[in-house]
Coordinates of C-alpha atoms in Angstrom, one line a residue:
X4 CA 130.8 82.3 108.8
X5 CA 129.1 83.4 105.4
X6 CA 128.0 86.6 104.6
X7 CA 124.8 86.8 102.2
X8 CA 121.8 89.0 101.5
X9 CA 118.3 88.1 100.5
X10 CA 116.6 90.0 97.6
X11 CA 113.1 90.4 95.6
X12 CA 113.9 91.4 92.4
X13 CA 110.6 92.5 90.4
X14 CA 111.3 93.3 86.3
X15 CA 108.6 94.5 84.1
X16 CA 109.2 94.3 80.1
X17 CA 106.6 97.3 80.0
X18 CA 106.7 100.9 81.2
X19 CA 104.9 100.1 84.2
X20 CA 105.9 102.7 87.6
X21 CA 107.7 101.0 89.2
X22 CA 107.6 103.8 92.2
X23 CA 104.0 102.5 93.0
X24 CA 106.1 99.5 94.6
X25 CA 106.8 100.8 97.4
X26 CA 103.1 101.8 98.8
X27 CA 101.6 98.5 97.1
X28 CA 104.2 95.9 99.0
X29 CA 105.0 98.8 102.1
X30 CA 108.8 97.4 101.5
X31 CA 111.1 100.3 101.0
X32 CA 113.2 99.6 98.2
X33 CA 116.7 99.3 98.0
X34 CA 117.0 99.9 94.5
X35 CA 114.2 101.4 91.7
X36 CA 115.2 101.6 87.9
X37 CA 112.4 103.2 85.9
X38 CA 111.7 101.9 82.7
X39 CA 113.1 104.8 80.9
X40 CA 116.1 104.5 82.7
X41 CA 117.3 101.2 82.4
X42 CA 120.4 100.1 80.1
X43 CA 120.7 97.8 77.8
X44 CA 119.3 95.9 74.5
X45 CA 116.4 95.0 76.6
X46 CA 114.6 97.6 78.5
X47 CA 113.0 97.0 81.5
X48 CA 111.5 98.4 85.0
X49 CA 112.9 97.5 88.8
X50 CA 112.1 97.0 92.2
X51 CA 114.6 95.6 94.2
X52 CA 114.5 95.1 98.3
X53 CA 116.9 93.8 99.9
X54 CA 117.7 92.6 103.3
X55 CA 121.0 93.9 105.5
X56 CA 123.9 91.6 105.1
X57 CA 123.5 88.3 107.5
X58 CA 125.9 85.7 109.4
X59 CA 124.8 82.2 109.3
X60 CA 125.6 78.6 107.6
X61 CA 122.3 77.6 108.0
X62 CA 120.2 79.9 105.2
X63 CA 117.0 77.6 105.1
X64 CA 114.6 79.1 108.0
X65 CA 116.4 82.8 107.5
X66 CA 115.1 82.8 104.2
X67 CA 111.9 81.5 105.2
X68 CA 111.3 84.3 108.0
X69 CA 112.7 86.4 105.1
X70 CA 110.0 85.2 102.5
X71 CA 107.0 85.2 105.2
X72 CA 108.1 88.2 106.1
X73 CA 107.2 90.0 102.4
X74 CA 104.9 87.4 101.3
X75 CA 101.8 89.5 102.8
X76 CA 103.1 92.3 100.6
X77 CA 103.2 90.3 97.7
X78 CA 99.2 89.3 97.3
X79 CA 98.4 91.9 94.3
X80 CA 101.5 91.2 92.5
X81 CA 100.5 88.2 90.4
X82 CA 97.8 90.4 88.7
X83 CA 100.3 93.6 88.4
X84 CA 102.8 90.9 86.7
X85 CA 100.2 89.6 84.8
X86 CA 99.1 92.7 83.6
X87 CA 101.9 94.6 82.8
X88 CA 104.9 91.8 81.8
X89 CA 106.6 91.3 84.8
X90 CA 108.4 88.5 86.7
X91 CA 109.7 88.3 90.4
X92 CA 112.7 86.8 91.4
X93 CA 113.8 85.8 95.3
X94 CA 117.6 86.0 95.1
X95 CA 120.1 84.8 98.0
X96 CA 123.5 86.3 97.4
X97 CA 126.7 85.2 99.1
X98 CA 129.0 88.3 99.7
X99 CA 131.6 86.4 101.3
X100 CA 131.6 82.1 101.6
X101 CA 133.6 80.7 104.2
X102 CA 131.9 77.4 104.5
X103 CA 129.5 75.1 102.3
X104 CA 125.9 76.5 103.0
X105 CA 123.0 74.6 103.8
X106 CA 119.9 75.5 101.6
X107 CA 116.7 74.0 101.5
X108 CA 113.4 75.4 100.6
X109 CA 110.0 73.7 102.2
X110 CA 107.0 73.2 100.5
X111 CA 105.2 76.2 102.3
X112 CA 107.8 78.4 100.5
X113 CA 107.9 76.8 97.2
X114 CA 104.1 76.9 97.3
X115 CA 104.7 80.7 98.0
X116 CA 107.2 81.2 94.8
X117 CA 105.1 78.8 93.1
X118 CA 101.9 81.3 93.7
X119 CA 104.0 84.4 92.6
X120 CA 105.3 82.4 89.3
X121 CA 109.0 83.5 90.6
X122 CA 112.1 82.2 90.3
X123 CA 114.6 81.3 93.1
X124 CA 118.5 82.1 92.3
X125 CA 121.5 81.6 94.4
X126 CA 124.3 83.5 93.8
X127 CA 128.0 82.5 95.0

């Protein structure tokens, strides 16, 4: 079986709190890197949440339970994005692959990406 995580990754190119995350979404976050914190050329604010690490070949309705799950969380964050520079990325990461996955994304999730202007990675 694979091993993989899903993520939300939310970057803001401003100072914004970052912090304020956590009440705004109710997610508890598995990562937060304020603004003054970060490292690099190109400073920037995170929120990450992230799910435990899950057993399955078949990814397409986990990480649609996974996106409905936080997409109620998610109905200010296209103005706080907007407002403040930010972009939101849904992530599935493969800790371990042991067989070809099957992904596939509806249109009920793509229209829920689509709504939060987000990208979609996969990460092997």
């Amino acid at each position: 079986m694979n091993k993989y995580h899903f993520s939300v990754s939310i970057h803001f190119n401003s100072d914004y709190d970052v912090k304020n995350l956590e009440n705004i979404l109710k997610l508890k976050p598995y990562s937060i890197t304020p603004y003054e914190k970060s490292v690099g050329d190109t400073k920037s604010a995170k929120f990450v949440y992230r799910t435990k690490v899950l057993n399955d070949i078949y990814t397409d309705d986990l990480f649609k339970q996974f996106v409905k799950k936080v997409e109620p969380h998610l109905k200010s964050l296209p103005e706080i994005l907007k407002e403040n520079d930010g972009r939101c990325v849904f992530r599935i990461v493969f800790d371990e692959l042991k067989e070809k996955p099957c992904i596939s994304l509806d249109n009920e999730i793509l229209g829920i990406l689509y709504k939060l202007n987000s990208n979609y990675e996969i990460v092997f």
